[in-house]
Amino acid sequence: SMGAGKGRARRTSGLPPTLEAQATAAELLVSLEEQPVLKPVKAVNCDYPLPSSELVYPPGSLVVLAGPSGIGKSTWANKLFVSADILSSDKMRELISGDENNMAVSGQAFALLHEKASEALSAGRTAVIDSTALSVGARNDLVFLAQEQGAEAHLILLDGTKSSCLAGQLSRERKVPLDVIEQQLLATKELRAL
């Protein structure tokens, strides 16, 4: 859980998580280590983790898929969630400009993604966010959005190696530069350490 759904949090873009949030994350990691729930699945020359049992979230939850570019967030989302619930930053760029690779409209794309997520949550529907979500600010904004709607927020971190990210890009038109992937992998490692 990202910590949303109970009480109100102060919007703290860019600030590190509280000790309480770190303790909760540590407890979650311990429970995940005790009961591994992932199994490897081959797809597009890349290993994509799928849970060995069904993921269950209360209706109206915000589910955020986080991880580096090319790791398989979109593939994973499409295998596990109803397509109408998936809100992708790439798809928002495509709606705005006709091109999901048009990074010049990313600000507008994320504003639209937040608007669509808010609409879904206010209607009691689940919203699955498919973006890297590796910055503290991006995650805080999503937690704040969920809290405004009285929804639970959950984070699913997809992690991997540089080679798995590069393999995941083979079928993509837009290739994310290696230095960006390396920065995203570092951010993933830092998030995993919480």
Tab-separated table of C-alpha atoms in Angstrom, residues 2 13 114 133-143:
chain	number	residue	atom	x	y	z
A	2	MET	CA	1.236	3.477	-0.779
A	13	SER	CA	6.502	16.706	-3.359
A	114	HIS	CA	-4.516	12.444	-13.148
A	133	ALA	CA	6.371	6.489	-11.170
A	134	LEU	CA	9.954	6.470	-9.912
A	135	SER	CA	10.131	9.991	-8.522
A	136	VAL	CA	8.955	10.758	-5.007
A	137	GLY	CA	7.003	13.728	-6.361
A	138	ALA	CA	5.115	11.615	-8.911
A	139	ARG	CA	4.168	9.051	-6.266
A	140	ASN	CA	3.177	11.732	-3.743
A	141	ASP	CA	0.926	13.367	-6.340
A	142	LEU	CA	-0.797	10.016	-6.924
A	143	VAL	CA	-1.211	9.359	-3.187
